[in-house]
JSON list of C-alpha atoms in Angstrom, two decimals:
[
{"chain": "O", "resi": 692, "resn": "UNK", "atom": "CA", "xyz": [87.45, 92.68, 87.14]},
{"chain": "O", "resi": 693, "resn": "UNK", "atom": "CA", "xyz": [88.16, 95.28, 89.51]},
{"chain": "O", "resi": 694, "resn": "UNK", "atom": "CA", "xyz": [91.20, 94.58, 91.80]},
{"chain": "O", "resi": 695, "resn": "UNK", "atom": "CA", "xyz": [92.10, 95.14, 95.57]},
{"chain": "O", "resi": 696, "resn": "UNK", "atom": "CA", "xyz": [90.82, 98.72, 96.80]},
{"chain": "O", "resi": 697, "resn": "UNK", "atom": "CA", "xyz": [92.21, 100.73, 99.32]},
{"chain": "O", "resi": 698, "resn": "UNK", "atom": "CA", "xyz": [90.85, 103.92, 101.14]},
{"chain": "O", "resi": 699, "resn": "UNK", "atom": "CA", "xyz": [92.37, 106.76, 102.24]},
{"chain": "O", "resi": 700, "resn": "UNK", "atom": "CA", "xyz": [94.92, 106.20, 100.26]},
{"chain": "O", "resi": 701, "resn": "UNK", "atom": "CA", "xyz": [96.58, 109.06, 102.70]},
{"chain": "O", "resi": 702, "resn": "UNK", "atom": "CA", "xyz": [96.32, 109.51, 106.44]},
{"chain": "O", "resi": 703, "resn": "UNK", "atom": "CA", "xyz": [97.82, 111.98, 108.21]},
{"chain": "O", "resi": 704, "resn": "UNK", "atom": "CA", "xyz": [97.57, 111.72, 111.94]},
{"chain": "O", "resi": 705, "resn": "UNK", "atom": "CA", "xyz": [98.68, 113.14, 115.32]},
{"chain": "O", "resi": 706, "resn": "UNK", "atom": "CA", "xyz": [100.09, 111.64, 117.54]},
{"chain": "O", "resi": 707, "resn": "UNK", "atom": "CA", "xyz": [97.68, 109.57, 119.68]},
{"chain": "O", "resi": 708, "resn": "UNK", "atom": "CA", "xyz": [94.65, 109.77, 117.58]},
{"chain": "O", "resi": 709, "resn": "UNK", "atom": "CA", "xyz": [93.15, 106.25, 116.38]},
{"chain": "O", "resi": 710, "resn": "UNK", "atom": "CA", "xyz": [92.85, 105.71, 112.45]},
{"chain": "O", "resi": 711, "resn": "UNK", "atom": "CA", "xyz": [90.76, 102.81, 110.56]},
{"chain": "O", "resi": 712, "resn": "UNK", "atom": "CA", "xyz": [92.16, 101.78, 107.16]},
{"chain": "O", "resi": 713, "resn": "UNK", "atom": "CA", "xyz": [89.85, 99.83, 105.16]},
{"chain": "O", "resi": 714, "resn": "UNK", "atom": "CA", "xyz": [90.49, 96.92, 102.42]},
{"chain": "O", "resi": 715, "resn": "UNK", "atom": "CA", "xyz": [88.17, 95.80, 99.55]},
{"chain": "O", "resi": 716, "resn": "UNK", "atom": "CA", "xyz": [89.84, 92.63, 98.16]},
{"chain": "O", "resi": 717, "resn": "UNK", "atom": "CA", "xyz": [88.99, 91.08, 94.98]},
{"chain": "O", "resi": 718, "resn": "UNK", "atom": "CA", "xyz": [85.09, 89.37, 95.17]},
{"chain": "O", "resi": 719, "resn": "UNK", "atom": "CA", "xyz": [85.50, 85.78, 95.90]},
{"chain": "O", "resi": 720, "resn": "UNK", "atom": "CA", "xyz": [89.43, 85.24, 97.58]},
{"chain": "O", "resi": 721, "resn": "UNK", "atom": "CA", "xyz": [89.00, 83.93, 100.58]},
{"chain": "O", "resi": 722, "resn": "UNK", "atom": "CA", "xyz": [92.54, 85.00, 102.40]},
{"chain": "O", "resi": 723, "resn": "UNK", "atom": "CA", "xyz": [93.35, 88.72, 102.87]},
{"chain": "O", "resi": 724, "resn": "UNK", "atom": "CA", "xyz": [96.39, 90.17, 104.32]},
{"chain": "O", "resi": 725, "resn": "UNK", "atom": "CA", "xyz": [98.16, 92.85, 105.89]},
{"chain": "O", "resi": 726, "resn": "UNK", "atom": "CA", "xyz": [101.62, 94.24, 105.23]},
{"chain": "O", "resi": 727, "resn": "UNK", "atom": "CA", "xyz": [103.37, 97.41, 106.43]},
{"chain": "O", "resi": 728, "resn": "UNK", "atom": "CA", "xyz": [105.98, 98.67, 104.25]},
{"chain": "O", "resi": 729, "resn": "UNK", "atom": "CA", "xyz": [108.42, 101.24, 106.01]},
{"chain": "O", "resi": 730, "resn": "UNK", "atom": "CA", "xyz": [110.23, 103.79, 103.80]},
{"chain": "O", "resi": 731, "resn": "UNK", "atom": "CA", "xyz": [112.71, 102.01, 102.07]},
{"chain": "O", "resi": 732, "resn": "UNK", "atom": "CA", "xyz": [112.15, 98.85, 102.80]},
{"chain": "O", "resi": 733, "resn": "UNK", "atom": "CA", "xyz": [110.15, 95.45, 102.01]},
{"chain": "O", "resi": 734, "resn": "UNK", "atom": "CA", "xyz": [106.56, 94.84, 102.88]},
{"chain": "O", "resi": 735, "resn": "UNK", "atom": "CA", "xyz": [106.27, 93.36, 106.20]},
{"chain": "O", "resi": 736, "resn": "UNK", "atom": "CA", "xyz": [103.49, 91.01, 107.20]},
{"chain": "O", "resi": 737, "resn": "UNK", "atom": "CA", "xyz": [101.52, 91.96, 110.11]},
{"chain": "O", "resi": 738, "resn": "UNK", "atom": "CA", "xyz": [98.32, 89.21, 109.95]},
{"chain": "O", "resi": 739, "resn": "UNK", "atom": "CA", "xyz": [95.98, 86.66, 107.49]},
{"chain": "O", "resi": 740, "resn": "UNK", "atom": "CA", "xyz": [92.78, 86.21, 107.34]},
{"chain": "O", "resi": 741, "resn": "UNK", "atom": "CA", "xyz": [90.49, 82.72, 105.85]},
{"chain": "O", "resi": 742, "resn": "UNK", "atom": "CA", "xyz": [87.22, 84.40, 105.61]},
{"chain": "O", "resi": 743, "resn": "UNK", "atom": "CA", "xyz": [86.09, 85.97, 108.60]},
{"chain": "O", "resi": 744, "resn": "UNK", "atom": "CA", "xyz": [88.80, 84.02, 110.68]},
{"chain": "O", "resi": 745, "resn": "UNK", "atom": "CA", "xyz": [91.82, 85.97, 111.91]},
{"chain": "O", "resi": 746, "resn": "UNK", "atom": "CA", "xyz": [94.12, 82.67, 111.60]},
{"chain": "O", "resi": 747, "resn": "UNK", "atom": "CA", "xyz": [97.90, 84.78, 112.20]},
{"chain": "O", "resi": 748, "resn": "UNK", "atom": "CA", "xyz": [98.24, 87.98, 113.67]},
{"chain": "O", "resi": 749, "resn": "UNK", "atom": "CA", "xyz": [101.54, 87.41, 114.44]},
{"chain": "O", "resi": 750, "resn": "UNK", "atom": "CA", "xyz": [103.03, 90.57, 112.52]},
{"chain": "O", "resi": 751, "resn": "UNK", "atom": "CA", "xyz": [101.33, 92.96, 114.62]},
{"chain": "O", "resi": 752, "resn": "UNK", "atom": "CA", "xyz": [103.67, 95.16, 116.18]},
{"chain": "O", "resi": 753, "resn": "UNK", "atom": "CA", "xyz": [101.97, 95.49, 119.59]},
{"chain": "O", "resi": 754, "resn": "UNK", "atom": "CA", "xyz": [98.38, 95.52, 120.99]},
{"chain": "O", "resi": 755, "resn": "UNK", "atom": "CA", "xyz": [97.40, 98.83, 119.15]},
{"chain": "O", "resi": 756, "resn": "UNK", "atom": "CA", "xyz": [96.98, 97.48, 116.27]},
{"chain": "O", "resi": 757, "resn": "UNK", "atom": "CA", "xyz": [93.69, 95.40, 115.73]},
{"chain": "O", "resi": 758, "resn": "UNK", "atom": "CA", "xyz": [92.15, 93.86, 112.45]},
{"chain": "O", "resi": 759, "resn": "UNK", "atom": "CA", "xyz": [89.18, 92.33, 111.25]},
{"chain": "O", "resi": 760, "resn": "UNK", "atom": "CA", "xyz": [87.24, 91.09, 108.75]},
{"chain": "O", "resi": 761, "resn": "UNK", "atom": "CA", "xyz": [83.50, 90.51, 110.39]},
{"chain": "O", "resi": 762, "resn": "UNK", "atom": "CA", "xyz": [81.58, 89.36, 107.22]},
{"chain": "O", "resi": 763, "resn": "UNK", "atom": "CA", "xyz": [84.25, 87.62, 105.29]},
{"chain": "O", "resi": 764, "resn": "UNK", "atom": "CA", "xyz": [85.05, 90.25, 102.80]},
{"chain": "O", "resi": 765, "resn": "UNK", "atom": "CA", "xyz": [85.90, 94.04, 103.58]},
{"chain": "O", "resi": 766, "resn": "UNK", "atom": "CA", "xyz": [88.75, 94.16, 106.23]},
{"chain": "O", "resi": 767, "resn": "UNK", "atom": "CA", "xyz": [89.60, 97.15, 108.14]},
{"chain": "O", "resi": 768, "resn": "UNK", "atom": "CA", "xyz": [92.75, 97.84, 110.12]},
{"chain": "O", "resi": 769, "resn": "UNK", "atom": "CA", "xyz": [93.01, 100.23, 113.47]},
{"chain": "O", "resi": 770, "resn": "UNK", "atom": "CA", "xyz": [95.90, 101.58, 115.16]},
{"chain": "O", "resi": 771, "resn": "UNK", "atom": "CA", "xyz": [95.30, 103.04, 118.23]},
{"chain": "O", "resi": 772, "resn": "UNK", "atom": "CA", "xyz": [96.92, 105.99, 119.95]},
{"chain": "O", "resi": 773, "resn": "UNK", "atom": "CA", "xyz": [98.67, 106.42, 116.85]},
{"chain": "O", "resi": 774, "resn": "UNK", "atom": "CA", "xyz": [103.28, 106.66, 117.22]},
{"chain": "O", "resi": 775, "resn": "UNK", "atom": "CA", "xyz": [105.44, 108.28, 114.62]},
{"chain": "O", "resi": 776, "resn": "UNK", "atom": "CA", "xyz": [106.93, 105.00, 114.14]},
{"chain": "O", "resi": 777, "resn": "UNK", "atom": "CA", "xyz": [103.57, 104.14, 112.99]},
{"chain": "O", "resi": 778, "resn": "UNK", "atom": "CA", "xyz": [104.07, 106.03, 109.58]},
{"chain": "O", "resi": 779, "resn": "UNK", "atom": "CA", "xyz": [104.22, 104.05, 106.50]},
{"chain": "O", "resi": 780, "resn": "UNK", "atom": "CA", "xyz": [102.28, 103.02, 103.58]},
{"chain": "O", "resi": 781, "resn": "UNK", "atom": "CA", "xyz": [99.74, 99.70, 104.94]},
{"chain": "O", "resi": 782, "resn": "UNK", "atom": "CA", "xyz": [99.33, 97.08, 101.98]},
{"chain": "O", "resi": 783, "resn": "UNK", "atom": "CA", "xyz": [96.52, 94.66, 101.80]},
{"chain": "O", "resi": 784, "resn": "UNK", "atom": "CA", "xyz": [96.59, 91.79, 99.90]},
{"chain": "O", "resi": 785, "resn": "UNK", "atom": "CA", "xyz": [94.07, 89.23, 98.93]},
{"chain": "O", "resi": 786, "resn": "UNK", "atom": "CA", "xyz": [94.48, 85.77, 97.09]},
{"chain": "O", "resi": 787, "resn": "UNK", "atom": "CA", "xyz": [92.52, 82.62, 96.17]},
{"chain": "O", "resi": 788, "resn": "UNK", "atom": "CA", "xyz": [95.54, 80.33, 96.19]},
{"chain": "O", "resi": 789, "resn": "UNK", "atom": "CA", "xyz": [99.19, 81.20, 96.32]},
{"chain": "O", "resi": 790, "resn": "UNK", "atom": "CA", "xyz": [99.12, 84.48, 94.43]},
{"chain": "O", "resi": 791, "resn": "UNK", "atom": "CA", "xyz": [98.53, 87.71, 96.42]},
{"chain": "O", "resi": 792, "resn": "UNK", "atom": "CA", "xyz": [97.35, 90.70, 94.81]},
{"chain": "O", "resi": 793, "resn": "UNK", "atom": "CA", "xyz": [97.82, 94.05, 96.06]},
{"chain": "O", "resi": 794, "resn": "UNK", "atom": "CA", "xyz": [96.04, 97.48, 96.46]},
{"chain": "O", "resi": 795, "resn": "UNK", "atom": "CA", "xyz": [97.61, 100.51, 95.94]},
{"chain": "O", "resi": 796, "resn": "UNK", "atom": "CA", "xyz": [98.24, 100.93, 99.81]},
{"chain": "O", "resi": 797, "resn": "UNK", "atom": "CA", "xyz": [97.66, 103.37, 102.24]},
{"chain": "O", "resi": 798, "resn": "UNK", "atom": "CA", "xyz": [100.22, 106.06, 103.38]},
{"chain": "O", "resi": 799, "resn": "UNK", "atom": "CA", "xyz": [99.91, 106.69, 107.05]},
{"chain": "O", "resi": 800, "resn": "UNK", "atom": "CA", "xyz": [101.98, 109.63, 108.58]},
{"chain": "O", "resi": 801, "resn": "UNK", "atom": "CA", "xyz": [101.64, 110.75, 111.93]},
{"chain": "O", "resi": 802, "resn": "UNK", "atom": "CA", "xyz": [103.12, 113.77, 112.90]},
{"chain": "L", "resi": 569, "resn": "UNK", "atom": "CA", "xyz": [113.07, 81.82, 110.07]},
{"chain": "L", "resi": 570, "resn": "UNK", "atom": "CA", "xyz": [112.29, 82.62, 106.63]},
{"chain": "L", "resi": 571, "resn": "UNK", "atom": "CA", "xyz": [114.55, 85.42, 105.02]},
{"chain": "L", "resi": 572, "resn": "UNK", "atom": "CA", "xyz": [115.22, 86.92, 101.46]},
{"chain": "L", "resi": 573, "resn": "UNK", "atom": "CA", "xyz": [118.52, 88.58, 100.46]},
{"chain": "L", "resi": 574, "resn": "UNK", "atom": "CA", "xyz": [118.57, 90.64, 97.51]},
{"chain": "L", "resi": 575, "resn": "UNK", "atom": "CA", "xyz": [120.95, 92.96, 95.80]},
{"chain": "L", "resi": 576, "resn": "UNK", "atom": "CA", "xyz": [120.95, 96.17, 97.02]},
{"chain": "L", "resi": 577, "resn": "UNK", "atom": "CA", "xyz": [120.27, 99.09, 94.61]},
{"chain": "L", "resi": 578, "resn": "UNK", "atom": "CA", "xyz": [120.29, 101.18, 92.99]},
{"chain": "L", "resi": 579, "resn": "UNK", "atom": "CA", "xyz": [121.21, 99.66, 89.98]},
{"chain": "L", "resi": 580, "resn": "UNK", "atom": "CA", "xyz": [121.23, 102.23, 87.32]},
{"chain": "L", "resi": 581, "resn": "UNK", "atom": "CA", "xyz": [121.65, 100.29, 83.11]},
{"chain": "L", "resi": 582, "resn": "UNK", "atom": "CA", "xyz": [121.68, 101.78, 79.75]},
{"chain": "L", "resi": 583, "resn": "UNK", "atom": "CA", "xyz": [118.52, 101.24, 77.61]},
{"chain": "L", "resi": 584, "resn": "UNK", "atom": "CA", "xyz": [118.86, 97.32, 75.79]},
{"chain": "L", "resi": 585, "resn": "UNK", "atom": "CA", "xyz": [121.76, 96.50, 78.23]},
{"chain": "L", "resi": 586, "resn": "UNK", "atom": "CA", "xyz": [121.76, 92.91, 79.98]},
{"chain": "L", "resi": 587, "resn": "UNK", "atom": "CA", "xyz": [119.48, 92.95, 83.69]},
{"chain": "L", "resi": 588, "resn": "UNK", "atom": "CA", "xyz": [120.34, 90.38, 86.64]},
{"chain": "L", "resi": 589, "resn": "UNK", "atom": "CA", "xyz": [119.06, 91.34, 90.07]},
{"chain": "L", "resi": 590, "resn": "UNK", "atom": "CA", "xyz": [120.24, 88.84, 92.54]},
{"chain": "L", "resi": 591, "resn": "UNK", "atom": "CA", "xyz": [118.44, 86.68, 95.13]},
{"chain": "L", "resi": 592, "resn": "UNK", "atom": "CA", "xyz": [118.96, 84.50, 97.41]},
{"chain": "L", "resi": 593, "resn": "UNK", "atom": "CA", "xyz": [116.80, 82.83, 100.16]},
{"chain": "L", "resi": 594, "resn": "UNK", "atom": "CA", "xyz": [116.38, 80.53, 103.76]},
{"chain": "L", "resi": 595, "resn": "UNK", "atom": "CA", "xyz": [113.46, 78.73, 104.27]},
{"chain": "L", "resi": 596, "resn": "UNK", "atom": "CA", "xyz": [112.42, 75.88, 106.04]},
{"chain": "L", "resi": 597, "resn": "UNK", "atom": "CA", "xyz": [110.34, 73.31, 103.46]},
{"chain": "L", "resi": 598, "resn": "UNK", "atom": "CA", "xyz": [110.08, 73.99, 99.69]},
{"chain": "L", "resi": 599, "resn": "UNK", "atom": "CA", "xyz": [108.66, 77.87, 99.35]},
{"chain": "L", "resi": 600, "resn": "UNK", "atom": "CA", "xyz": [107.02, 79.09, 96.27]},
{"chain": "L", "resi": 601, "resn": "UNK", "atom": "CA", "xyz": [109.07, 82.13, 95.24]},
{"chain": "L", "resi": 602, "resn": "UNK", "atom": "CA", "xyz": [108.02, 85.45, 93.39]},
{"chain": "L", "resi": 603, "resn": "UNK", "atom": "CA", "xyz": [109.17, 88.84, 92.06]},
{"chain": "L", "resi": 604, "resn": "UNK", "atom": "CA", "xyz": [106.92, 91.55, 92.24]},
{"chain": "L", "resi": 605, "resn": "UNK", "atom": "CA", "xyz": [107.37, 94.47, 90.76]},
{"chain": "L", "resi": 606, "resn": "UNK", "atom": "CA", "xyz": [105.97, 98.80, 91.95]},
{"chain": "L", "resi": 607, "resn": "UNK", "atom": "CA", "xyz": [106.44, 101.26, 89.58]},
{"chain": "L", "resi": 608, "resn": "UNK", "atom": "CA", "xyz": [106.66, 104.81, 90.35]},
{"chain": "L", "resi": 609, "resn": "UNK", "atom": "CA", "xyz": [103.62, 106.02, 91.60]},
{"chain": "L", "resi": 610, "resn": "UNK", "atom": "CA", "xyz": [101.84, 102.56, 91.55]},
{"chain": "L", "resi": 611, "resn": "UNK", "atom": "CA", "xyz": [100.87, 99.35, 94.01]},
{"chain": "L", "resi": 612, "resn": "UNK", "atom": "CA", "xyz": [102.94, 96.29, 94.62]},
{"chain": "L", "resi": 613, "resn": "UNK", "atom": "CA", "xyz": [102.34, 94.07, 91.11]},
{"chain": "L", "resi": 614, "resn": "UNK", "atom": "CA", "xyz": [103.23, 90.03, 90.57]},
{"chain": "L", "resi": 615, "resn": "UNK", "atom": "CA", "xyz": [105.69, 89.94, 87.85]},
{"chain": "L", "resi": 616, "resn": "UNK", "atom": "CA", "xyz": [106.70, 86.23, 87.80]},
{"chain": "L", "resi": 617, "resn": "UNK", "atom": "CA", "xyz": [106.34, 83.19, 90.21]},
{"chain": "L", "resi": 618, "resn": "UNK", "atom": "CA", "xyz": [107.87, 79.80, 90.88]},
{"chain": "L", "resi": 619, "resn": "UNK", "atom": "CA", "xyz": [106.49, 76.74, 92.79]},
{"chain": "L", "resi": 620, "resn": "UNK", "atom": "CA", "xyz": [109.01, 74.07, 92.50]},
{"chain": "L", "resi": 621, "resn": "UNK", "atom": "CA", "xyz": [112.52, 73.65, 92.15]},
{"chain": "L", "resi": 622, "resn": "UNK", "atom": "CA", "xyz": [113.96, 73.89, 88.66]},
{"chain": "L", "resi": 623, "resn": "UNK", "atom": "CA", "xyz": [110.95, 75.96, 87.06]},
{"chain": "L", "resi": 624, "resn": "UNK", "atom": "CA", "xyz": [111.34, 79.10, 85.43]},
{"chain": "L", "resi": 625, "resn": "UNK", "atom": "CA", "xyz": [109.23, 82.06, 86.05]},
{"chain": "L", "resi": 626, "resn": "UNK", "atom": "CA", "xyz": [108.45, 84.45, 82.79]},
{"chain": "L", "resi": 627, "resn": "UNK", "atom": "CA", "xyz": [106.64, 87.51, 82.21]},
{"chain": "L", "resi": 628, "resn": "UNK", "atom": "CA", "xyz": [107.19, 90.53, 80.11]},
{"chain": "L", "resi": 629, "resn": "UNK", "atom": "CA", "xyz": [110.73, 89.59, 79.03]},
{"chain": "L", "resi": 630, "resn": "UNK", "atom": "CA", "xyz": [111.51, 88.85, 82.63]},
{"chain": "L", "resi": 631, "resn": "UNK", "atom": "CA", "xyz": [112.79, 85.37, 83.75]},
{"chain": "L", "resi": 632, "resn": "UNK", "atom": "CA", "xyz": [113.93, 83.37, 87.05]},
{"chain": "L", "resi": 633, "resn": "UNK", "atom": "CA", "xyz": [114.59, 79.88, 87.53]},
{"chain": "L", "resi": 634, "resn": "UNK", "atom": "CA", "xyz": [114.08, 78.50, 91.23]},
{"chain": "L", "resi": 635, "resn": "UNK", "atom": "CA", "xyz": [117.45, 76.84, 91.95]},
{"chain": "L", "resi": 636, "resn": "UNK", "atom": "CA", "xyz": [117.13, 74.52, 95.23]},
{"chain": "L", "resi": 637, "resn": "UNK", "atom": "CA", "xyz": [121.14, 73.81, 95.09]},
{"chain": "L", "resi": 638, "resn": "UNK", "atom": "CA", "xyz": [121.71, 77.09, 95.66]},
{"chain": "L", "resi": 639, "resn": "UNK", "atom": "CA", "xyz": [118.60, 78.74, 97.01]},
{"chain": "L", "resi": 640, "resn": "UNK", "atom": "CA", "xyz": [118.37, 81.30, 94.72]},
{"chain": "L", "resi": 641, "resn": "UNK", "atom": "CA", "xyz": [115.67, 83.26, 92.29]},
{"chain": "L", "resi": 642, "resn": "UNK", "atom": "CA", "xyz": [117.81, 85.64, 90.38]},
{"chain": "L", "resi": 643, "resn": "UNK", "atom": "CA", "xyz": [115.25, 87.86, 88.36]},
{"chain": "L", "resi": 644, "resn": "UNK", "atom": "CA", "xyz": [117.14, 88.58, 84.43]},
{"chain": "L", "resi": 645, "resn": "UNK", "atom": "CA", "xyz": [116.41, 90.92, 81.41]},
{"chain": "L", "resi": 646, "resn": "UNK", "atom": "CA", "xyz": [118.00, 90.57, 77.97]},
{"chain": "L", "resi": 647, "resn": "UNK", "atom": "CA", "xyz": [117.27, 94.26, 77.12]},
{"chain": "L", "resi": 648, "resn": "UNK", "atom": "CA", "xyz": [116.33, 96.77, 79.33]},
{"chain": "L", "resi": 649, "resn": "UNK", "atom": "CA", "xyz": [113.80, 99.38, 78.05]},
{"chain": "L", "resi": 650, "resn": "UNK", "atom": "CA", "xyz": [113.09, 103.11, 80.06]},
{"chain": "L", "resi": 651, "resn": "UNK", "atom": "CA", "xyz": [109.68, 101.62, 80.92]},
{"chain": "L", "resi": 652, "resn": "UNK", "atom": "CA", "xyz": [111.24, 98.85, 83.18]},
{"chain": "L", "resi": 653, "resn": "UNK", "atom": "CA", "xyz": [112.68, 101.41, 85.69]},
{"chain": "L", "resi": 654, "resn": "UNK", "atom": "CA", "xyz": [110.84, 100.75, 88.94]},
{"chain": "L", "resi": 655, "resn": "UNK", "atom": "CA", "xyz": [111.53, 99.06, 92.42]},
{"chain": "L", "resi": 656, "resn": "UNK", "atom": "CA", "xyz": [111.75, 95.33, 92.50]},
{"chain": "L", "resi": 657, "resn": "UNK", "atom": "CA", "xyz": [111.26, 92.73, 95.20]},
{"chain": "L", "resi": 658, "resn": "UNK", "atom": "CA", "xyz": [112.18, 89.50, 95.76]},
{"chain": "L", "resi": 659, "resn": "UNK", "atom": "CA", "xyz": [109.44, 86.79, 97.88]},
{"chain": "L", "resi": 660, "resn": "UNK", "atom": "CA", "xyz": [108.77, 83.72, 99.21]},
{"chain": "L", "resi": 661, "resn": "UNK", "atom": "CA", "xyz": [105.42, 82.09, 100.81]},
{"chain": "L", "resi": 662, "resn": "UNK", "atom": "CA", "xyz": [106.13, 80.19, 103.92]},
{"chain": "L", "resi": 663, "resn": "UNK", "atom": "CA", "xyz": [104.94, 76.78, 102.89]},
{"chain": "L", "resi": 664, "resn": "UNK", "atom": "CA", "xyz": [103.81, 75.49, 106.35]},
{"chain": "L", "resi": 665, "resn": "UNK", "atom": "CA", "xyz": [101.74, 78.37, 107.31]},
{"chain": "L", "resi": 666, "resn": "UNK", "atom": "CA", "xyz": [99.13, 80.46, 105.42]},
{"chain": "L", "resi": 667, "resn": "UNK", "atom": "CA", "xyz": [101.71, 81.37, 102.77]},
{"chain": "L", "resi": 668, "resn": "UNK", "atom": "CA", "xyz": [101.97, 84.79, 104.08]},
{"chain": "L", "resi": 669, "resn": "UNK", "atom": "CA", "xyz": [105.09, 86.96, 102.37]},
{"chain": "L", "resi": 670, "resn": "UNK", "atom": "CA", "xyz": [108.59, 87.18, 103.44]},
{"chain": "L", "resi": 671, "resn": "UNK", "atom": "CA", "xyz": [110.22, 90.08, 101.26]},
{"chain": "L", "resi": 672, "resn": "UNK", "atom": "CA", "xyz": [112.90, 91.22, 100.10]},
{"chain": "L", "resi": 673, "resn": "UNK", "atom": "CA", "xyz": [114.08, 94.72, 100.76]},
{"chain": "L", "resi": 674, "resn": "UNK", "atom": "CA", "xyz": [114.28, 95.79, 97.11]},
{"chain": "L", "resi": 675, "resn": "UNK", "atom": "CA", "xyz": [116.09, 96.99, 94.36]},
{"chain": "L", "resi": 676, "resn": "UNK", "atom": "CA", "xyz": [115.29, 100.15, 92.55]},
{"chain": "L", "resi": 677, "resn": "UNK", "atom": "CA", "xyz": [115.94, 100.28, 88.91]},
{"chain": "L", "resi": 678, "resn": "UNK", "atom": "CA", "xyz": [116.86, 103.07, 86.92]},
{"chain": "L", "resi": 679, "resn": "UNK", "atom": "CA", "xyz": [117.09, 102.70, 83.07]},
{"chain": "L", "resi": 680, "resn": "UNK", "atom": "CA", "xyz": [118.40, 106.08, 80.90]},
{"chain": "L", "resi": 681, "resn": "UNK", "atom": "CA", "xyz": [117.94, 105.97, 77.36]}
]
């Protein structure tokens, strides 16, 4: 079957504009989740979701960044007033039990 | 907190040579630990997994074993082959949450034939 789905899969932004990046997990796993993965570096978790239920949003890095996942499926990240230290490639996972499965990411730059 | 120490790369092997990529980990509770895997120009993949203490994780030549007494996951190869060159990275879940990821920071591999 078809697996996580990403789009763009490349953003470029300037500086203060707001972006949406969107997830399509795999039909039927209820948790979804966001990671931001610097250059470099590890994936980072930023929140979860159970269905439509934002249960940890603990990762985000500050109140421009906003998620959610209204109808239990499709999940879309925002960043407002987009930073440079904004720029790396967003990951979105999506499991049914303990493994997560990733999409390809997207690679945010903002210049 | 959780946290997950892994060898730092690069690490750069002869085709067929012998593959160990360290790792270690703190956690709080019994984690289920993983190795994933991102080739070049690809997404982050699962390569192997662990739940318990003492079971070995095995994929595509690939092994761990989860060792409790010394909280570690080292990932091992018997043979390397060209193909296997990519970025690897050690996880864990955190057990009393919603198993979110704690990662490693990830070891690229470079095999030359």
């Amino acid at each position: 079957g078809a697996g996580v789905s990403q789009s763009p899969r490349y953003k470029v932004a300037k500086r203060g504009q707001d972006v949406a990046l969107r997830c399509d997990p795999i039909s039927g796993h209820v948790s979804l989740f966001w990671y931001q993965q610097a250059l470099g570096q590890g994936p980072e978790f930023l929140t979860y979701f159970q269905n439509e239920a934002q249960l940890d949003k603990s990762g985000l890095p500050s109140d421009r960044f906003f998620a959610e996942r209204p109808e239990g499926s499709v999940s879309t990240l925002k960043i407002q007033r987009t930073q440079q230290e904004d720029s790396a490639v967003y990951l979105c996972a999506s499991s049914l039990e303990v493994t997560q499965y990733f999409g390809p990411g997207t690679r945010l730059t903002v210049l | 907190g959780n946290s997950v120490t892994q060898m730092e790369g690069p690490v750069t092997l002869s085709e067929e040579a012998f593959l160990t990529i360290n790792c270690t980990y703190t956690a709080t509770g019994y984690p289920s630990l993983f190795w994933y895997v991102q080739y070049p120009g690809e997404g982050l993949q699962l390569l192997l997994k662990a739940t318990k203490a003492d079971d070995k994780g095995s994929n595509k030549g690939f092994e761990a074993t989860y060792r409790k007494e010394t909280t570690s996951f080292h990932l091992e190869k018997g043979s390397v082959q060209v193909s296997d060159s990519a970025v690897y990275f050690c996880a864990l879940s955190d057990p009393f949450g919603n198993e979110k990821l704690t990662f490693g920071t990830g070891t690229r591999l470079t095999i030359i034939p």
